[in-house]
Amino acid sequence: MPTAKFDLLPSANPTADAIRNDILSNPGFGRYFSDHMVHVRWTVDAGWHGHEVRPYGPLTLDPASAVLHYGQEIFEGIKAYRHADGSVWTFRPEKNAERFRRSARRLALPELDDETFVESLRALLAQDHDWVPTPSGEADECSLYLRPFMVASEAFLGVRPSHEVDYYVIASPAAAYFKGGVAPVSIWLSSNYKRAAPGGTGYAKCGGNYAASLAAQKEAEAQGCGQVAFLDAAENKWIEELGGMNLFFVYHDGRLVTPKLTGTILEGVTRDSVLELARDEGLQPEERHISIDEWREGAASGDITEVFACGTAAVITPVGELVGEDERIRCTEGDNPVARQLRSKLLDLQYGRSEDKHGWLTRLV
Ligand code: COI
């Protein structure tokens, strides 16, 4: 398939350099957006068409658009990193493109081919590369967070897959996802809510999964926790993931365990990369079921020495404590050396400070 060409409609009012630089000096997460966005339209009759990069701005959606009523929507999260020579790169975009197609199939949305997905990131960055922050040092994880998403836009209240769909990519300069940076976060163990059930949409990156996590996230915040951990829906026993991140457990003997993908867990790109990097570091990664009792007992006996969360937004963030209705489980010993080591390896790769042995980087600009 020939690579799609994106028409350019440049912004008439791009952000002034001084204002953009001010934003880039303290972007937070998800608060500011670059000057342009990608748009591609899909209809049953014409397929994908109208590829364009246009000024960032509000969408016009018919109030009857299917996405507003039935949540037919998917998204991705991927970052653009500035290297020391000024070039801009992204990390394993083919994994996000593949997951986006998998999510589309589950939500009965049309699949966007991988080449167009990657080209859409390149087309946006060709305009908005000045929005990619320059890291101030090796601990700085600033980047331009890219958010591709697809919504059902047909105005029709019947419940069936939409005949009209729109794909967009927006970009937001980002610092650390958690306010404390790499400081350990506390996690709330949800006993009232489940995120996903067998046969449901757990493995898809769709808005509905995140919407389902919000009441639990609200409980977490009321308990002073930064994220929420979910157990499986069938047995209320197996650890699945956090509201927006995967989990890893470090054992004293070098085992690194993460919950096995069973269809209810998001297949994180960072999760997969950590599994690979762990092998390079001489750890023994295991993907298997891990129960909440194993977590409790392992933390109490010292068998589990660290727990960390990972995701595109969170990178690798140590978990300090698991908080439940009647319990508090300390999760870390010392300074989280394994999480810190894996995090440095990952960031060094993403920012071009170490050799890309796995061939994970793709140049955007
Ligand atoms: C990401 O890590 O990219 C996500 O989509 C998760 C969300 C917490 C921002």
Short mmCIF file of N, CA and C in Angstrom, two decimals, residues 184-282:
data_model
loop_
_atom_site.label_atom_id
_atom_site.label_comp_id
_atom_site.label_asym_id
_atom_site.label_seq_id
_atom_site.Cartn_x
_atom_site.Cartn_y
_atom_site.Cartn_z
N PRO A 184 8.50 7.06 45.05
CA PRO A 184 7.52 5.97 45.08
C PRO A 184 6.09 6.47 45.25
N VAL A 185 5.14 5.85 44.53
CA VAL A 185 3.72 6.21 44.67
C VAL A 185 3.02 5.18 45.55
N SER A 186 1.95 5.63 46.21
CA SER A 186 1.11 4.70 46.96
C SER A 186 -0.03 4.27 46.06
N ILE A 187 -0.41 3.01 46.22
CA ILE A 187 -1.44 2.42 45.35
C ILE A 187 -2.61 1.98 46.21
N TRP A 188 -3.80 2.26 45.77
CA TRP A 188 -5.02 1.83 46.46
C TRP A 188 -5.48 0.51 45.86
N LEU A 189 -5.78 -0.47 46.73
CA LEU A 189 -6.28 -1.76 46.24
C LEU A 189 -7.81 -1.69 46.21
N SER A 190 -8.37 -1.71 45.02
CA SER A 190 -9.82 -1.55 44.89
C SER A 190 -10.54 -2.83 45.28
N SER A 191 -11.45 -2.74 46.26
CA SER A 191 -12.24 -3.94 46.53
C SER A 191 -13.67 -3.78 46.02
N ASN A 192 -14.08 -2.55 45.70
CA ASN A 192 -15.45 -2.33 45.23
C ASN A 192 -15.60 -2.46 43.72
N TYR A 193 -14.52 -2.24 42.99
CA TYR A 193 -14.66 -2.12 41.53
C TYR A 193 -13.72 -3.06 40.79
N LYS A 194 -14.15 -3.44 39.58
CA LYS A 194 -13.30 -4.20 38.67
C LYS A 194 -13.11 -3.37 37.40
N ARG A 195 -11.96 -3.54 36.77
CA ARG A 195 -11.69 -2.78 35.55
C ARG A 195 -12.15 -3.53 34.30
N ALA A 196 -11.98 -4.87 34.32
CA ALA A 196 -12.21 -5.64 33.10
C ALA A 196 -12.64 -7.06 33.46
N ALA A 197 -13.39 -7.69 32.57
CA ALA A 197 -13.83 -9.07 32.81
C ALA A 197 -13.50 -9.92 31.57
N PRO A 198 -13.40 -11.25 31.74
CA PRO A 198 -13.10 -12.10 30.59
C PRO A 198 -14.11 -11.87 29.47
N GLY A 199 -13.59 -11.75 28.24
CA GLY A 199 -14.46 -11.51 27.09
C GLY A 199 -14.78 -10.04 26.88
N GLY A 200 -14.40 -9.19 27.83
CA GLY A 200 -14.67 -7.75 27.72
C GLY A 200 -13.58 -7.04 26.93
N THR A 201 -13.37 -5.77 27.27
CA THR A 201 -12.47 -4.95 26.46
C THR A 201 -11.13 -4.66 27.14
N GLY A 202 -10.81 -5.43 28.21
CA GLY A 202 -9.61 -5.12 29.01
C GLY A 202 -8.34 -4.95 28.21
N TYR A 203 -8.15 -5.77 27.16
CA TYR A 203 -6.89 -5.69 26.41
C TYR A 203 -6.88 -4.54 25.39
N ALA A 204 -8.04 -3.94 25.16
CA ALA A 204 -8.11 -2.85 24.17
C ALA A 204 -7.83 -1.53 24.86
N LYS A 205 -7.20 -0.60 24.13
CA LYS A 205 -6.97 0.72 24.73
C LYS A 205 -8.16 1.59 24.32
N CYS A 206 -9.23 1.46 25.07
CA CYS A 206 -10.45 2.21 24.74
C CYS A 206 -10.85 3.05 25.95
N GLY A 207 -11.48 4.17 25.67
CA GLY A 207 -11.86 5.11 26.73
C GLY A 207 -12.67 4.44 27.82
N GLY A 208 -13.54 3.48 27.43
CA GLY A 208 -14.42 2.84 28.40
C GLY A 208 -13.68 2.18 29.54
N ASN A 209 -12.51 1.59 29.26
CA ASN A 209 -11.74 0.94 30.34
C ASN A 209 -11.27 1.98 31.36
N TYR A 210 -10.91 3.14 30.84
CA TYR A 210 -10.40 4.19 31.73
C TYR A 210 -11.56 4.82 32.48
N ALA A 211 -12.71 4.97 31.81
CA ALA A 211 -13.91 5.50 32.48
C ALA A 211 -14.28 4.57 33.64
N ALA A 212 -14.17 3.25 33.39
CA ALA A 212 -14.53 2.27 34.42
C ALA A 212 -13.60 2.33 35.63
N SER A 213 -12.40 2.90 35.43
CA SER A 213 -11.44 2.95 36.54
C SER A 213 -11.59 4.21 37.39
N LEU A 214 -12.40 5.17 36.94
CA LEU A 214 -12.37 6.48 37.58
C LEU A 214 -12.97 6.52 38.99
N ALA A 215 -14.06 5.75 39.22
CA ALA A 215 -14.65 5.75 40.57
C ALA A 215 -13.64 5.18 41.56
N ALA A 216 -12.89 4.16 41.11
CA ALA A 216 -11.86 3.57 41.97
C ALA A 216 -10.70 4.54 42.16
N GLN A 217 -10.38 5.28 41.09
CA GLN A 217 -9.30 6.28 41.17
C GLN A 217 -9.68 7.37 42.18
N LYS A 218 -10.98 7.71 42.20
CA LYS A 218 -11.48 8.71 43.15
C LYS A 218 -11.29 8.21 44.59
N GLU A 219 -11.59 6.92 44.80
CA GLU A 219 -11.36 6.32 46.13
C GLU A 219 -9.88 6.40 46.47
N ALA A 220 -9.04 6.08 45.46
CA ALA A 220 -7.59 6.09 45.69
C ALA A 220 -7.14 7.47 46.15
N GLU A 221 -7.64 8.50 45.45
CA GLU A 221 -7.22 9.86 45.82
C GLU A 221 -7.69 10.23 47.21
N ALA A 222 -8.90 9.77 47.57
CA ALA A 222 -9.41 10.06 48.93
C ALA A 222 -8.52 9.39 49.99
N GLN A 223 -7.82 8.34 49.61
CA GLN A 223 -6.93 7.63 50.54
C GLN A 223 -5.49 8.12 50.44
N GLY A 224 -5.29 9.17 49.64
CA GLY A 224 -3.94 9.73 49.48
C GLY A 224 -3.07 8.90 48.55
N CYS A 225 -3.70 8.10 47.67
CA CYS A 225 -2.93 7.26 46.75
C CYS A 225 -2.96 7.84 45.33
N GLY A 226 -1.89 7.55 44.57
CA GLY A 226 -1.77 8.11 43.23
C GLY A 226 -2.38 7.24 42.15
N GLN A 227 -2.59 5.97 42.43
CA GLN A 227 -3.13 5.05 41.41
C GLN A 227 -3.94 3.97 42.11
N VAL A 228 -4.66 3.18 41.32
CA VAL A 228 -5.48 2.12 41.88
C VAL A 228 -5.09 0.78 41.24
N ALA A 229 -5.02 -0.27 42.07
CA ALA A 229 -4.72 -1.61 41.55
C ALA A 229 -6.00 -2.43 41.48
N PHE A 230 -6.17 -3.16 40.38
CA PHE A 230 -7.37 -3.98 40.20
C PHE A 230 -7.03 -5.47 40.27
N LEU A 231 -7.95 -6.22 40.91
CA LEU A 231 -7.86 -7.69 40.88
C LEU A 231 -8.78 -8.20 39.79
N ASP A 232 -8.64 -9.48 39.43
CA ASP A 232 -9.44 -10.04 38.34
C ASP A 232 -10.92 -10.12 38.76
N ALA A 233 -11.79 -10.09 37.76
CA ALA A 233 -13.24 -10.04 38.04
C ALA A 233 -13.80 -11.42 38.38
N ALA A 234 -13.17 -12.49 37.86
CA ALA A 234 -13.76 -13.83 38.04
C ALA A 234 -13.52 -14.36 39.45
N GLU A 235 -12.29 -14.24 39.98
CA GLU A 235 -11.97 -14.84 41.28
C GLU A 235 -11.60 -13.84 42.36
N ASN A 236 -11.49 -12.58 41.99
CA ASN A 236 -11.12 -11.53 42.94
C ASN A 236 -9.82 -11.90 43.69
N LYS A 237 -8.85 -12.40 42.94
CA LYS A 237 -7.68 -12.99 43.56
C LYS A 237 -6.38 -12.59 42.86
N TRP A 238 -6.45 -12.50 41.53
CA TRP A 238 -5.23 -12.31 40.73
C TRP A 238 -5.01 -10.83 40.44
N ILE A 239 -3.75 -10.42 40.57
CA ILE A 239 -3.43 -9.02 40.29
C ILE A 239 -3.46 -8.79 38.79
N GLU A 240 -4.12 -7.73 38.37
CA GLU A 240 -4.17 -7.44 36.93
C GLU A 240 -3.28 -6.25 36.60
N GLU A 241 -3.78 -5.04 36.82
CA GLU A 241 -2.95 -3.87 36.52
C GLU A 241 -3.48 -2.68 37.27
N LEU A 242 -2.85 -1.53 37.05
CA LEU A 242 -3.32 -0.29 37.66
C LEU A 242 -4.30 0.39 36.70
N GLY A 243 -4.84 1.52 37.11
CA GLY A 243 -5.80 2.23 36.25
C GLY A 243 -5.22 2.55 34.87
N GLY A 244 -3.93 2.83 34.79
CA GLY A 244 -3.35 3.17 33.49
C GLY A 244 -1.92 2.71 33.34
N MET A 245 -1.53 1.64 34.04
CA MET A 245 -0.15 1.17 34.01
C MET A 245 -0.08 -0.32 34.32
N ASN A 246 0.97 -0.98 33.86
CA ASN A 246 1.21 -2.38 34.23
C ASN A 246 2.07 -2.44 35.50
N LEU A 247 2.08 -3.62 36.12
CA LEU A 247 2.82 -3.79 37.39
C LEU A 247 3.91 -4.86 37.26
N PHE A 248 5.01 -4.65 37.97
CA PHE A 248 6.11 -5.63 38.05
C PHE A 248 6.49 -5.85 39.51
N PHE A 249 6.91 -7.09 39.83
CA PHE A 249 7.35 -7.46 41.18
C PHE A 249 8.77 -7.98 41.09
N VAL A 250 9.67 -7.41 41.90
CA VAL A 250 11.07 -7.85 41.92
C VAL A 250 11.26 -8.77 43.11
N TYR A 251 11.81 -9.97 42.88
CA TYR A 251 12.06 -10.93 43.96
C TYR A 251 13.54 -10.89 44.35
N HIS A 252 13.82 -11.29 45.59
CA HIS A 252 15.18 -11.16 46.12
C HIS A 252 16.20 -11.96 45.31
N ASP A 253 15.72 -13.02 44.60
CA ASP A 253 16.66 -13.88 43.86
C ASP A 253 16.78 -13.49 42.38
N GLY A 254 16.28 -12.32 42.01
CA GLY A 254 16.46 -11.86 40.62
C GLY A 254 15.29 -12.15 39.71
N ARG A 255 14.24 -12.82 40.24
CA ARG A 255 13.05 -13.01 39.39
C ARG A 255 12.31 -11.68 39.26
N LEU A 256 11.73 -11.45 38.09
CA LEU A 256 10.96 -10.23 37.86
C LEU A 256 9.62 -10.69 37.30
N VAL A 257 8.57 -10.55 38.10
CA VAL A 257 7.28 -11.15 37.72
C VAL A 257 6.29 -10.08 37.34
N THR A 258 5.57 -10.30 36.24
CA THR A 258 4.48 -9.41 35.84
C THR A 258 3.26 -10.26 35.49
N PRO A 259 2.05 -9.78 35.82
CA PRO A 259 0.86 -10.58 35.50
C PRO A 259 0.80 -10.95 34.01
N LYS A 260 0.44 -12.19 33.79
CA LYS A 260 0.34 -12.77 32.45
C LYS A 260 -0.83 -12.12 31.70
N LEU A 261 -0.67 -11.96 30.39
CA LEU A 261 -1.74 -11.37 29.57
C LEU A 261 -2.82 -12.42 29.34
N THR A 262 -4.02 -12.11 29.80
CA THR A 262 -5.09 -13.10 29.67
C THR A 262 -6.29 -12.53 28.92
N GLY A 263 -6.11 -11.34 28.36
CA GLY A 263 -7.24 -10.71 27.65
C GLY A 263 -7.88 -9.61 28.47
N THR A 264 -7.58 -9.57 29.77
CA THR A 264 -8.17 -8.52 30.61
C THR A 264 -7.14 -7.45 30.96
N ILE A 265 -5.92 -7.63 30.48
CA ILE A 265 -4.82 -6.71 30.82
C ILE A 265 -4.32 -6.04 29.55
N LEU A 266 -3.98 -4.75 29.65
CA LEU A 266 -3.44 -4.05 28.48
C LEU A 266 -2.01 -4.51 28.22
N GLU A 267 -1.74 -4.82 26.95
CA GLU A 267 -0.39 -5.27 26.57
C GLU A 267 0.49 -4.03 26.39
N GLY A 268 1.09 -3.58 27.48
CA GLY A 268 1.85 -2.33 27.45
C GLY A 268 3.13 -2.45 26.64
N VAL A 269 3.46 -1.41 25.90
CA VAL A 269 4.72 -1.39 25.13
C VAL A 269 5.88 -1.29 26.12
N THR A 270 5.72 -0.50 27.17
CA THR A 270 6.78 -0.40 28.18
C THR A 270 6.92 -1.74 28.91
N ARG A 271 5.79 -2.38 29.20
CA ARG A 271 5.81 -3.70 29.85
C ARG A 271 6.66 -4.67 29.03
N ASP A 272 6.40 -4.71 27.72
CA ASP A 272 7.14 -5.62 26.84
C ASP A 272 8.63 -5.25 26.80
N SER A 273 8.91 -3.95 26.79
CA SER A 273 10.32 -3.50 26.71
C SER A 273 11.05 -3.84 28.02
N VAL A 274 10.35 -3.70 29.16
CA VAL A 274 10.96 -4.04 30.45
C VAL A 274 11.31 -5.53 30.48
N LEU A 275 10.43 -6.37 29.96
CA LEU A 275 10.71 -7.81 29.93
C LEU A 275 11.99 -8.09 29.15
N GLU A 276 12.16 -7.39 28.01
CA GLU A 276 13.37 -7.58 27.19
C GLU A 276 14.61 -7.03 27.89
N LEU A 277 14.50 -5.81 28.44
CA LEU A 277 15.66 -5.18 29.08
C LEU A 277 16.09 -5.97 30.31
N ALA A 278 15.11 -6.56 31.00
CA ALA A 278 15.42 -7.34 32.21
C ALA A 278 16.32 -8.52 31.86
N ARG A 279 16.01 -9.16 30.72
CA ARG A 279 16.86 -10.28 30.28
C ARG A 279 18.28 -9.79 30.05
N ASP A 280 18.43 -8.62 29.38
CA ASP A 280 19.76 -8.05 29.13
C ASP A 280 20.50 -7.78 30.44
N GLU A 281 19.75 -7.49 31.50
CA GLU A 281 20.35 -7.14 32.80
C GLU A 281 20.59 -8.35 33.69
N GLY A 282 20.32 -9.54 33.16
CA GLY A 282 20.57 -10.77 33.93
C GLY A 282 19.47 -11.11 34.91
#
